[in-house]
Amino acid sequence: MRSTEIDWKELSSLNEINGKPSLGYAGPVTGIINNHLIIGGGANFPDSMPWLGGKKKYYDDAFIFVPAGDSLRFLKSIKLPDTIAYAAICNIPNGIVYAGGENQNGISKKVWQMRMDSSGNIIFDSLPDLPIALSNASLTYHNNRFYLAGGESLSSVSSAFFMLDMKKPQDGWQEMAALIKPTSHAVMISQNDKIYLIGGRMKTKSGISELYSSMYVYSITDNKWSNVKSLPYAISAGTGISIGENEIILFGGDKGETFHKTEKLISEINAEHDNAKKEALIKQKADLQSSHPGFSNEVLRYNSHKNEWNKDGSIPYSVPVTTTAFLKGDTVFIPTGEIKAGVRSSKILMGIIKHH
């Protein structure tokens, strides 16, 4: 088996649009179409941090870049059909598909495929709606079929697993074997007639989320989920890619230390009736979030032949969550996303894979 290492750099391409600094976007629609890198939609806090009363803003702008040596050149802006963030994203050979997500009107069940026509225009094809509206779900593609796992509905975290056969799209999304447990914010990767669901989390009725270190594998031929080797630690909202036939690499993610402390304080604030004590707890939460240390920058590598995880160094930059990693040739891109509570990245991480 060849070993691989990744040389990372940080691109400021989003800051080169109109010469204005960008706040960056969490939950963007992003990927490669015909050698063009797309970053669209997403959400941020343009006025002030959320714990200071800042309101989340959703976007329908999409920015198109073309590779220029070892950087990216801004080409043009277009509009998505609607504002959207936190959709499930999947890159396919001729485009990008995004499913569900949320905006200022709530959670969506819409599914869109983006492709490029012969004139270089981005076309949006509407695919069948999801059976239920979901945000922060996971999407992958295998053999002309899309698979969507979990996500958050208005009232709960989903354990549903749906499949859309593009040979029979009129049949809509079919419900397959349910996930072993309700899951949102997971990484899902297809490889060798199997689908891997990695990490993630579940918000519970107490308001405190359960973070997962588990990994499950779905057999497409048997329509069945089973356990495989767990991660070294719980992780959610990270990104990952498949390399070759038996390797999966995960980048960063939220280990949940600050996340859990914040959820606990929110629960205490909601239960507190004494105004002075409530104000003290609100200040404590604001202090905690404003001093957020950022998310993991560690790289984890899974070998499916050996069924084992190994730590594989780290990325020398702030590594975002709530975005999508994707591969173009031997180059990994991880665009924008969230780098600490309420703070987005205006950078695009680019990693060149070196095979030895």
Tab-separated table of N, CA and C in Angstrom, residues 76-232:
chain	number	residue	atom	x	y	z
A	76	LYS	N	-16.725	34.515	-11.503
A	76	LYS	CA	-17.984	35.269	-11.504
A	76	LYS	C	-18.853	34.817	-10.335
A	77	SER	N	-19.915	35.594	-10.094
A	77	SER	CA	-20.923	35.248	-9.084
A	77	SER	C	-22.221	34.877	-9.783
A	78	ILE	N	-22.946	33.940	-9.190
A	78	ILE	CA	-24.289	33.609	-9.663
A	78	ILE	C	-25.205	33.529	-8.438
A	79	LYS	N	-26.472	33.242	-8.661
A	79	LYS	CA	-27.426	33.078	-7.561
A	79	LYS	C	-27.914	31.630	-7.506
A	80	LEU	N	-28.032	31.100	-6.299
A	80	LEU	CA	-28.705	29.823	-6.092
A	80	LEU	C	-30.218	30.034	-6.214
A	81	PRO	N	-31.003	28.961	-6.362
A	81	PRO	CA	-32.466	29.131	-6.441
A	81	PRO	C	-33.061	29.772	-5.192
A	82	ASP	N	-32.398	29.604	-4.037
A	82	ASP	CA	-32.897	30.181	-2.790
A	82	ASP	C	-31.728	30.277	-1.823
A	83	THR	N	-31.910	31.054	-0.761
A	83	THR	CA	-30.910	31.045	0.305
A	83	THR	C	-30.898	29.651	0.937
A	84	ILE	N	-29.697	29.164	1.295
A	84	ILE	CA	-29.600	27.824	1.891
A	84	ILE	C	-28.278	27.668	2.637
A	85	ALA	N	-28.335	26.941	3.751
A	85	ALA	CA	-27.127	26.562	4.490
A	85	ALA	C	-27.363	25.206	5.138
A	86	TYR	N	-26.298	24.525	5.450
A	86	TYR	CA	-26.332	23.234	6.165
A	86	TYR	C	-27.093	22.148	5.408
A	87	ALA	N	-27.063	22.225	4.068
A	87	ALA	CA	-27.606	21.133	3.257
A	87	ALA	C	-26.625	19.961	3.287
A	88	ALA	N	-27.119	18.778	2.919
A	88	ALA	CA	-26.236	17.633	2.696
A	88	ALA	C	-25.659	17.785	1.293
A	89	ILE	N	-24.337	17.681	1.174
A	89	ILE	CA	-23.644	17.987	-0.089
A	89	ILE	C	-22.966	16.737	-0.628
A	90	CYS	N	-23.019	16.576	-1.944
A	90	CYS	CA	-22.353	15.448	-2.585
A	90	CYS	C	-21.812	15.890	-3.938
A	91	ASN	N	-20.528	15.650	-4.161
A	91	ASN	CA	-19.939	15.892	-5.472
A	91	ASN	C	-20.090	14.637	-6.321
A	92	ILE	N	-20.551	14.817	-7.554
A	92	ILE	CA	-20.694	13.707	-8.491
A	92	ILE	C	-19.878	14.051	-9.736
A	93	PRO	N	-19.662	13.080	-10.647
A	93	PRO	CA	-18.752	13.350	-11.771
A	93	PRO	C	-19.083	14.599	-12.579
A	94	ASN	N	-20.361	14.925	-12.742
A	94	ASN	CA	-20.700	16.080	-13.588
A	94	ASN	C	-21.368	17.212	-12.818
A	95	GLY	N	-21.203	17.254	-11.493
A	95	GLY	CA	-21.829	18.366	-10.785
A	95	GLY	C	-21.816	18.224	-9.278
A	96	ILE	N	-22.703	18.981	-8.662
A	96	ILE	CA	-22.867	18.995	-7.207
A	96	ILE	C	-24.351	18.793	-6.919
A	97	VAL	N	-24.657	17.962	-5.947
A	97	VAL	CA	-26.044	17.802	-5.500
A	97	VAL	C	-26.129	18.243	-4.051
A	98	TYR	N	-27.160	19.023	-3.737
A	98	TYR	CA	-27.370	19.389	-2.327
A	98	TYR	C	-28.826	19.162	-1.948
A	99	ALA	N	-29.001	18.626	-0.732
A	99	ALA	CA	-30.317	18.154	-0.296
A	99	ALA	C	-30.651	18.716	1.073
A	100	GLY	N	-31.877	19.241	1.193
A	100	GLY	CA	-32.315	19.776	2.475
A	100	GLY	C	-31.567	21.040	2.836
A	101	GLY	N	-31.288	21.193	4.142
A	101	GLY	CA	-30.665	22.416	4.639
A	101	GLY	C	-31.703	23.323	5.279
A	102	GLU	N	-31.297	24.545	5.526
A	102	GLU	CA	-32.208	25.481	6.197
A	102	GLU	C	-31.934	26.900	5.726
A	103	ASN	N	-32.926	27.758	5.925
A	103	ASN	CA	-32.751	29.192	5.708
A	103	ASN	C	-33.683	29.936	6.660
A	104	GLN	N	-33.869	31.220	6.398
A	104	GLN	CA	-34.667	32.056	7.300
A	104	GLN	C	-36.125	31.591	7.391
A	105	ASN	N	-36.561	30.755	6.447
A	105	ASN	CA	-37.945	30.257	6.471
A	105	ASN	C	-38.082	28.892	7.138
A	106	GLY	N	-36.964	28.307	7.578
A	106	GLY	CA	-37.029	27.003	8.233
A	106	GLY	C	-36.218	25.954	7.502
A	107	ILE	N	-36.573	24.692	7.756
A	107	ILE	CA	-35.824	23.556	7.203
A	107	ILE	C	-36.424	23.161	5.856
A	108	SER	N	-35.551	22.749	4.929
A	108	SER	CA	-35.959	22.487	3.543
A	108	SER	C	-35.991	20.985	3.244
A	109	LYS	N	-36.838	20.608	2.278
A	109	LYS	CA	-36.792	19.241	1.754
A	109	LYS	C	-36.393	19.237	0.280
A	110	LYS	N	-36.014	20.408	-0.240
A	110	LYS	CA	-35.656	20.538	-1.655
A	110	LYS	C	-34.311	19.858	-1.945
A	111	VAL	N	-34.187	19.339	-3.163
A	111	VAL	CA	-32.937	18.730	-3.626
A	111	VAL	C	-32.605	19.313	-4.996
A	112	TRP	N	-31.374	19.799	-5.143
A	112	TRP	CA	-30.950	20.430	-6.393
A	112	TRP	C	-29.665	19.788	-6.906
A	113	GLN	N	-29.615	19.633	-8.231
A	113	GLN	CA	-28.362	19.238	-8.874
A	113	GLN	C	-27.838	20.412	-9.683
A	114	MET	N	-26.591	20.788	-9.441
A	114	MET	CA	-25.930	21.848	-10.199
A	114	MET	C	-25.032	21.202	-11.252
A	115	ARG	N	-25.148	21.684	-12.490
A	115	ARG	CA	-24.257	21.208	-13.549
A	115	ARG	C	-23.926	22.377	-14.457
A	116	MET	N	-23.012	22.162	-15.384
A	116	MET	CA	-22.591	23.240	-16.280
A	116	MET	C	-22.964	22.883	-17.712
A	117	ASP	N	-23.579	23.839	-18.423
A	117	ASP	CA	-23.912	23.571	-19.822
A	117	ASP	C	-22.710	23.879	-20.720
A	118	SER	N	-22.888	23.683	-22.024
A	118	SER	CA	-21.758	23.819	-22.955
A	118	SER	C	-21.263	25.257	-23.060
A	119	SER	N	-22.078	26.222	-22.616
A	119	SER	CA	-21.656	27.632	-22.641
A	119	SER	C	-20.986	28.065	-21.339
A	120	GLY	N	-20.870	27.143	-20.395
A	120	GLY	CA	-20.241	27.489	-19.118
A	120	GLY	C	-21.197	28.061	-18.093
A	121	ASN	N	-22.507	27.979	-18.372
A	121	ASN	CA	-23.498	28.453	-17.398
A	121	ASN	C	-23.856	27.338	-16.418
A	122	ILE	N	-24.073	27.706	-15.167
A	122	ILE	CA	-24.504	26.734	-14.169
A	122	ILE	C	-26.016	26.551	-14.269
A	123	ILE	N	-26.438	25.304	-14.422
A	123	ILE	CA	-27.855	24.942	-14.522
A	123	ILE	C	-28.267	24.252	-13.220
A	124	PHE	N	-29.454	24.584	-12.731
A	124	PHE	CA	-29.995	23.954	-11.521
A	124	PHE	C	-31.159	23.050	-11.915
A	125	ASP	N	-30.974	21.745	-11.751
A	125	ASP	CA	-32.042	20.782	-12.008
A	125	ASP	C	-32.674	20.390	-10.681
A	126	SER	N	-33.998	20.456	-10.625
A	126	SER	CA	-34.711	20.063	-9.412
A	126	SER	C	-34.863	18.542	-9.385
A	127	LEU	N	-34.422	17.912	-8.312
A	127	LEU	CA	-34.608	16.478	-8.107
A	127	LEU	C	-35.780	16.272	-7.142
A	128	PRO	N	-36.280	15.045	-7.010
A	128	PRO	CA	-37.421	14.824	-6.100
A	128	PRO	C	-37.128	15.300	-4.677
A	129	ASP	N	-38.143	15.917	-4.060
A	129	ASP	CA	-38.007	16.374	-2.673
A	129	ASP	C	-37.685	15.204	-1.746
A	130	LEU	N	-37.005	15.509	-0.646
A	130	LEU	CA	-36.836	14.528	0.423
A	130	LEU	C	-38.204	14.213	1.038
A	131	PRO	N	-38.375	13.017	1.606
A	131	PRO	CA	-39.651	12.696	2.271
A	131	PRO	C	-39.947	13.609	3.455
A	132	ILE	N	-38.894	14.073	4.137
A	132	ILE	CA	-39.065	15.026	5.239
A	132	ILE	C	-38.000	16.108	5.119
A	133	ALA	N	-38.301	17.279	5.656
A	133	ALA	CA	-37.329	18.374	5.649
A	133	ALA	C	-36.223	18.063	6.654
A	134	LEU	N	-34.962	18.196	6.219
A	134	LEU	CA	-33.816	17.841	7.057
A	134	LEU	C	-32.671	18.816	6.853
A	135	SER	N	-32.003	19.128	7.933
A	135	SER	CA	-30.791	19.944	7.898
A	135	SER	C	-29.652	19.129	8.509
A	136	ASN	N	-28.426	19.426	8.118
A	136	ASN	CA	-27.243	18.753	8.685
A	136	ASN	C	-27.288	17.234	8.515
A	137	ALA	N	-27.850	16.777	7.389
A	137	ALA	CA	-27.822	15.358	7.029
A	137	ALA	C	-26.524	15.072	6.269
A	138	SER	N	-26.339	13.817	5.861
A	138	SER	CA	-25.151	13.415	5.098
A	138	SER	C	-25.600	12.769	3.796
A	139	LEU	N	-24.844	13.038	2.721
A	139	LEU	CA	-25.233	12.573	1.384
A	139	LEU	C	-24.023	11.975	0.683
A	140	THR	N	-24.225	10.847	0.008
A	140	THR	CA	-23.167	10.290	-0.827
A	140	THR	C	-23.793	9.689	-2.083
A	141	TYR	N	-22.917	9.262	-3.010
A	141	TYR	CA	-23.354	8.822	-4.336
A	141	TYR	C	-22.606	7.548	-4.684
A	142	HIS	N	-23.344	6.555	-5.171
A	142	HIS	CA	-22.702	5.312	-5.602
A	142	HIS	C	-23.555	4.664	-6.683
A	143	ASN	N	-22.930	4.389	-7.832
A	143	ASN	CA	-23.580	3.605	-8.884
A	143	ASN	C	-24.952	4.170	-9.274
A	144	ASN	N	-24.966	5.472	-9.587
A	144	ASN	CA	-26.191	6.158	-10.034
A	144	ASN	C	-27.260	6.295	-8.961
A	145	ARG	N	-26.866	6.123	-7.714
A	145	ARG	CA	-27.825	6.281	-6.620
A	145	ARG	C	-27.284	7.251	-5.579
A	146	PHE	N	-28.184	8.085	-5.066
A	146	PHE	CA	-27.849	8.955	-3.936
A	146	PHE	C	-28.361	8.316	-2.651
A	147	TYR	N	-27.565	8.436	-1.611
A	147	TYR	CA	-27.951	7.935	-0.286
A	147	TYR	C	-27.863	9.086	0.706
A	148	LEU	N	-28.933	9.287	1.468
A	148	LEU	CA	-28.970	10.367	2.451
A	148	LEU	C	-29.240	9.785	3.836
A	149	ALA	N	-28.405	10.184	4.798
A	149	ALA	CA	-28.482	9.618	6.147
A	149	ALA	C	-28.745	10.695	7.188
A	150	GLY	N	-29.699	10.404	8.085
A	150	GLY	CA	-29.887	11.207	9.288
A	150	GLY	C	-30.260	12.647	9.015
A	151	GLY	N	-29.759	13.538	9.887
A	151	GLY	CA	-30.065	14.961	9.807
A	151	GLY	C	-31.015	15.382	10.919
A	152	GLU	N	-31.264	16.672	10.978
A	152	GLU	CA	-32.138	17.237	12.006
A	152	GLU	C	-33.438	17.716	11.370
A	153	SER	N	-34.563	17.245	11.921
A	153	SER	CA	-35.863	17.775	11.520
A	153	SER	C	-36.254	18.847	12.532
A	154	LEU	N	-37.443	19.377	12.389
A	154	LEU	CA	-37.893	20.419	13.320
A	154	LEU	C	-37.905	19.933	14.765
A	155	SER	N	-38.255	18.660	14.950
A	155	SER	CA	-38.490	18.183	16.318
A	155	SER	C	-37.462	17.192	16.836
A	156	SER	N	-36.661	16.601	15.947
A	156	SER	CA	-35.783	15.526	16.418
A	156	SER	C	-34.632	15.296	15.448
A	157	VAL	N	-33.747	14.374	15.840
A	157	VAL	CA	-32.670	13.922	14.958
A	157	VAL	C	-33.135	12.638	14.283
A	158	SER	N	-32.898	12.532	12.989
A	158	SER	CA	-33.436	11.436	12.187
A	158	SER	C	-32.512	10.215	12.201
A	159	SER	N	-33.126	9.025	12.179
A	159	SER	CA	-32.363	7.792	11.968
A	159	SER	C	-32.702	7.200	10.599
A	160	ALA	N	-33.383	7.975	9.772
A	160	ALA	CA	-33.806	7.471	8.457
A	160	ALA	C	-32.626	7.448	7.490
A	161	PHE	N	-32.702	6.515	6.547
A	161	PHE	CA	-31.689	6.367	5.503
A	161	PHE	C	-32.437	6.201	4.189
A	162	PHE	N	-32.255	7.162	3.278
A	162	PHE	CA	-33.026	7.207	2.042
A	162	PHE	C	-32.122	6.999	0.831
A	163	MET	N	-32.713	6.444	-0.238
A	163	MET	CA	-31.984	6.238	-1.481
A	163	MET	C	-32.808	6.765	-2.655
A	164	LEU	N	-32.141	7.495	-3.560
A	164	LEU	CA	-32.766	7.960	-4.803
A	164	LEU	C	-32.011	7.341	-5.967
A	165	ASP	N	-32.707	6.526	-6.751
A	165	ASP	CA	-32.110	5.865	-7.909
A	165	ASP	C	-32.290	6.770	-9.125
A	166	MET	N	-31.174	7.286	-9.666
A	166	MET	CA	-31.268	8.224	-10.785
A	166	MET	C	-31.660	7.538	-12.091
A	167	LYS	N	-31.690	6.203	-12.098
A	167	LYS	CA	-32.245	5.501	-13.258
A	167	LYS	C	-33.772	5.514	-13.204
A	168	LYS	N	-34.314	5.714	-11.979
A	168	LYS	CA	-35.777	5.764	-11.794
A	168	LYS	C	-36.129	6.920	-10.850
A	169	PRO	N	-35.756	8.141	-11.217
A	169	PRO	CA	-35.987	9.252	-10.285
A	169	PRO	C	-37.461	9.479	-9.976
A	170	GLN	N	-38.332	9.041	-10.899
A	170	GLN	CA	-39.772	9.226	-10.672
A	170	GLN	C	-40.259	8.435	-9.453
A	171	ASP	N	-39.496	7.445	-9.023
A	171	ASP	CA	-39.872	6.669	-7.828
A	171	ASP	C	-39.583	7.436	-6.536
A	172	GLY	N	-38.819	8.518	-6.648
A	172	GLY	CA	-38.517	9.330	-5.470
A	172	GLY	C	-37.565	8.635	-4.512
A	173	TRP	N	-37.455	9.197	-3.329
A	173	TRP	CA	-36.541	8.682	-2.308
A	173	TRP	C	-37.171	7.472	-1.616
A	174	GLN	N	-36.459	6.362	-1.631
A	174	GLN	CA	-36.927	5.130	-0.994
A	174	GLN	C	-36.287	4.990	0.387
A	175	GLU	N	-37.073	4.529	1.352
A	175	GLU	CA	-36.528	4.343	2.695
A	175	GLU	C	-35.814	2.995	2.768
A	176	MET	N	-34.538	3.029	3.165
A	176	MET	CA	-33.731	1.822	3.294
A	176	MET	C	-33.589	1.473	4.780
A	177	ALA	N	-32.707	0.515	5.090
A	177	ALA	CA	-32.507	0.105	6.487
A	177	ALA	C	-32.123	1.313	7.334
A	178	ALA	N	-32.833	1.506	8.444
A	178	ALA	CA	-32.597	2.687	9.295
A	178	ALA	C	-31.190	2.659	9.882
A	179	LEU	N	-30.680	3.848	10.201
A	179	LEU	CA	-29.396	3.946	10.889
A	179	LEU	C	-29.490	3.252	12.248
A	180	ILE	N	-28.350	2.840	12.774
A	180	ILE	CA	-28.329	2.179	14.082
A	180	ILE	C	-28.745	3.153	15.180
A	181	LYS	N	-28.428	4.441	14.996
A	181	LYS	CA	-28.928	5.446	15.937
A	181	LYS	C	-29.130	6.766	15.203
A	182	PRO	N	-30.038	7.615	15.694
A	182	PRO	CA	-30.256	8.919	15.049
A	182	PRO	C	-28.945	9.703	14.991
A	183	THR	N	-28.673	10.323	13.829
A	183	THR	CA	-27.364	10.950	13.622
A	183	THR	C	-27.488	12.207	12.777
A	184	SER	N	-26.844	13.278	13.229
A	184	SER	CA	-26.644	14.466	12.388
A	184	SER	C	-25.152	14.796	12.397
A	185	HIS	N	-24.732	15.700	11.519
A	185	HIS	CA	-23.353	16.213	11.496
A	185	HIS	C	-22.301	15.106	11.350
A	186	ALA	N	-22.629	14.050	10.565
A	186	ALA	CA	-21.684	12.947	10.358
A	186	ALA	C	-20.985	13.102	9.008
A	187	VAL	N	-19.863	12.402	8.862
A	187	VAL	CA	-19.206	12.259	7.561
A	187	VAL	C	-19.682	10.939	6.962
A	188	MET	N	-20.109	10.971	5.696
A	188	MET	CA	-20.541	9.739	5.027
A	188	MET	C	-19.789	9.589	3.717
A	189	ILE	N	-19.219	8.394	3.516
A	189	ILE	CA	-18.355	8.150	2.359
A	189	ILE	C	-18.691	6.791	1.763
A	190	SER	N	-18.796	6.735	0.423
A	190	SER	CA	-19.013	5.449	-0.245
A	190	SER	C	-17.685	4.941	-0.798
A	191	GLN	N	-17.496	3.633	-0.674
A	191	GLN	CA	-16.246	3.014	-1.113
A	191	GLN	C	-16.489	1.509	-1.264
A	192	ASN	N	-16.178	0.966	-2.447
A	192	ASN	CA	-16.255	-0.489	-2.654
A	192	ASN	C	-17.611	-1.104	-2.289
A	193	ASP	N	-18.684	-0.567	-2.833
A	193	ASP	CA	-20.031	-1.111	-2.562
A	193	ASP	C	-20.429	-1.054	-1.097
A	194	LYS	N	-19.749	-0.207	-0.351
A	194	LYS	CA	-20.108	0.001	1.052
A	194	LYS	C	-20.216	1.499	1.308
A	195	ILE	N	-20.998	1.852	2.328
A	195	ILE	CA	-21.139	3.251	2.728
A	195	ILE	C	-20.772	3.350	4.202
A	196	TYR	N	-19.868	4.265	4.507
A	196	TYR	CA	-19.387	4.447	5.879
A	196	TYR	C	-20.001	5.713	6.470
A	197	LEU	N	-20.580	5.588	7.658
A	197	LEU	CA	-21.131	6.727	8.393
A	197	LEU	C	-20.269	6.922	9.636
A	198	ILE	N	-19.637	8.093	9.733
A	198	ILE	CA	-18.541	8.278	10.686
A	198	ILE	C	-18.847	9.428	11.642
A	199	GLY	N	-18.812	9.123	12.938
A	199	GLY	CA	-18.993	10.157	13.953
A	199	GLY	C	-20.380	10.776	13.898
A	200	GLY	N	-20.440	12.080	14.180
A	200	GLY	CA	-21.718	12.786	14.209
A	200	GLY	C	-22.193	12.998	15.637
A	201	ARG	N	-23.437	13.421	15.751
A	201	ARG	CA	-23.987	13.676	17.084
A	201	ARG	C	-25.513	13.599	17.053
A	202	MET	N	-26.094	13.630	18.260
A	202	MET	CA	-27.549	13.641	18.392
A	202	MET	C	-27.933	14.562	19.537
A	203	LYS	N	-28.720	15.571	19.221
A	203	LYS	CA	-29.261	16.435	20.278
A	203	LYS	C	-30.339	15.662	21.025
A	204	THR	N	-30.265	15.680	22.363
A	204	THR	CA	-31.228	14.932	23.175
A	204	THR	C	-32.263	15.885	23.772
A	205	LYS	N	-33.294	15.314	24.393
A	205	LYS	CA	-34.363	16.139	24.968
A	205	LYS	C	-33.847	17.044	26.084
A	206	SER	N	-32.749	16.647	26.727
A	206	SER	CA	-32.170	17.468	27.799
A	206	SER	C	-31.502	18.730	27.250
A	207	GLY	N	-31.317	18.766	25.908
A	207	GLY	CA	-30.591	19.886	25.302
A	207	GLY	C	-29.104	19.631	25.192
A	208	ILE	N	-28.627	18.548	25.799
A	208	ILE	CA	-27.209	18.187	25.736
A	208	ILE	C	-27.044	17.121	24.655
A	209	SER	N	-26.155	17.356	23.706
A	209	SER	CA	-25.972	16.421	22.601
A	209	SER	C	-25.074	15.257	22.999
A	210	GLU	N	-25.376	14.113	22.411
A	210	GLU	CA	-24.475	12.964	22.524
A	210	GLU	C	-23.576	12.973	21.292
A	211	LEU	N	-22.256	13.043	21.507
A	211	LEU	CA	-21.304	13.024	20.395
A	211	LEU	C	-20.822	11.600	20.170
A	212	TYR	N	-20.647	11.239	18.905
A	212	TYR	CA	-20.350	9.848	18.557
A	212	TYR	C	-18.896	9.652	18.131
A	213	SER	N	-18.314	8.551	18.619
A	213	SER	CA	-17.023	8.097	18.092
A	213	SER	C	-17.237	6.875	17.199
A	214	SER	N	-18.482	6.495	17.013
A	214	SER	CA	-18.806	5.261	16.288
A	214	SER	C	-18.618	5.411	14.781
A	215	MET	N	-18.383	4.280	14.131
A	215	MET	CA	-18.441	4.222	12.670
A	215	MET	C	-19.250	2.985	12.288
A	216	TYR	N	-20.178	3.198	11.368
A	216	TYR	CA	-21.018	2.111	10.886
A	216	TYR	C	-20.796	1.951	9.390
A	217	VAL	N	-20.942	0.714	8.929
A	217	VAL	CA	-20.809	0.453	7.499
A	217	VAL	C	-22.113	-0.167	6.999
A	218	TYR	N	-22.554	0.333	5.844
A	218	TYR	CA	-23.786	-0.147	5.212
A	218	TYR	C	-23.414	-0.984	4.002
A	219	SER	N	-23.924	-2.201	3.961
A	219	SER	CA	-23.740	-3.053	2.796
A	219	SER	C	-24.859	-2.763	1.799
A	220	ILE	N	-24.479	-2.257	0.634
A	220	ILE	CA	-25.473	-1.935	-0.392
A	220	ILE	C	-26.167	-3.211	-0.871
A	221	THR	N	-25.418	-4.300	-0.991
A	221	THR	CA	-26.017	-5.552	-1.480
A	221	THR	C	-26.972	-6.159	-0.459
A	222	ASP	N	-26.676	-6.021	0.840
A	222	ASP	CA	-27.511	-6.648	1.878
A	222	ASP	C	-28.509	-5.686	2.528
A	223	ASN	N	-28.438	-4.383	2.203
A	223	ASN	CA	-29.285	-3.371	2.852
A	223	ASN	C	-29.220	-3.519	4.377
A	224	LYS	N	-27.980	-3.487	4.898
A	224	LYS	CA	-27.794	-3.752	6.323
A	224	LYS	C	-26.633	-2.922	6.868
A	225	TRP	N	-26.837	-2.363	8.072
A	225	TRP	CA	-25.791	-1.623	8.777
A	225	TRP	C	-25.097	-2.523	9.795
A	226	SER	N	-23.790	-2.313	9.976
A	226	SER	CA	-23.076	-3.019	11.040
A	226	SER	C	-21.974	-2.121	11.598
A	227	ASN	N	-21.484	-2.486	12.776
A	227	ASN	CA	-20.410	-1.739	13.430
A	227	ASN	C	-19.067	-2.068	12.811
A	228	VAL	N	-18.214	-1.052	12.695
A	228	VAL	CA	-16.795	-1.293	12.434
A	228	VAL	C	-16.003	-0.507	13.478
A	229	LYS	N	-14.702	-0.438	13.307
A	229	LYS	CA	-13.828	0.148	14.327
A	229	LYS	C	-14.206	1.599	14.632
A	230	SER	N	-14.350	1.908	15.909
A	230	SER	CA	-14.691	3.279	16.315
A	230	SER	C	-13.511	4.220	16.114
A	231	LEU	N	-13.816	5.505	16.034
A	231	LEU	CA	-12.793	6.554	15.986
A	231	LEU	C	-12.023	6.587	17.305
A	232	PRO	N	-10.812	7.170	17.305
A	232	PRO	CA	-10.071	7.318	18.564
A	232	PRO	C	-10.780	8.221	19.570
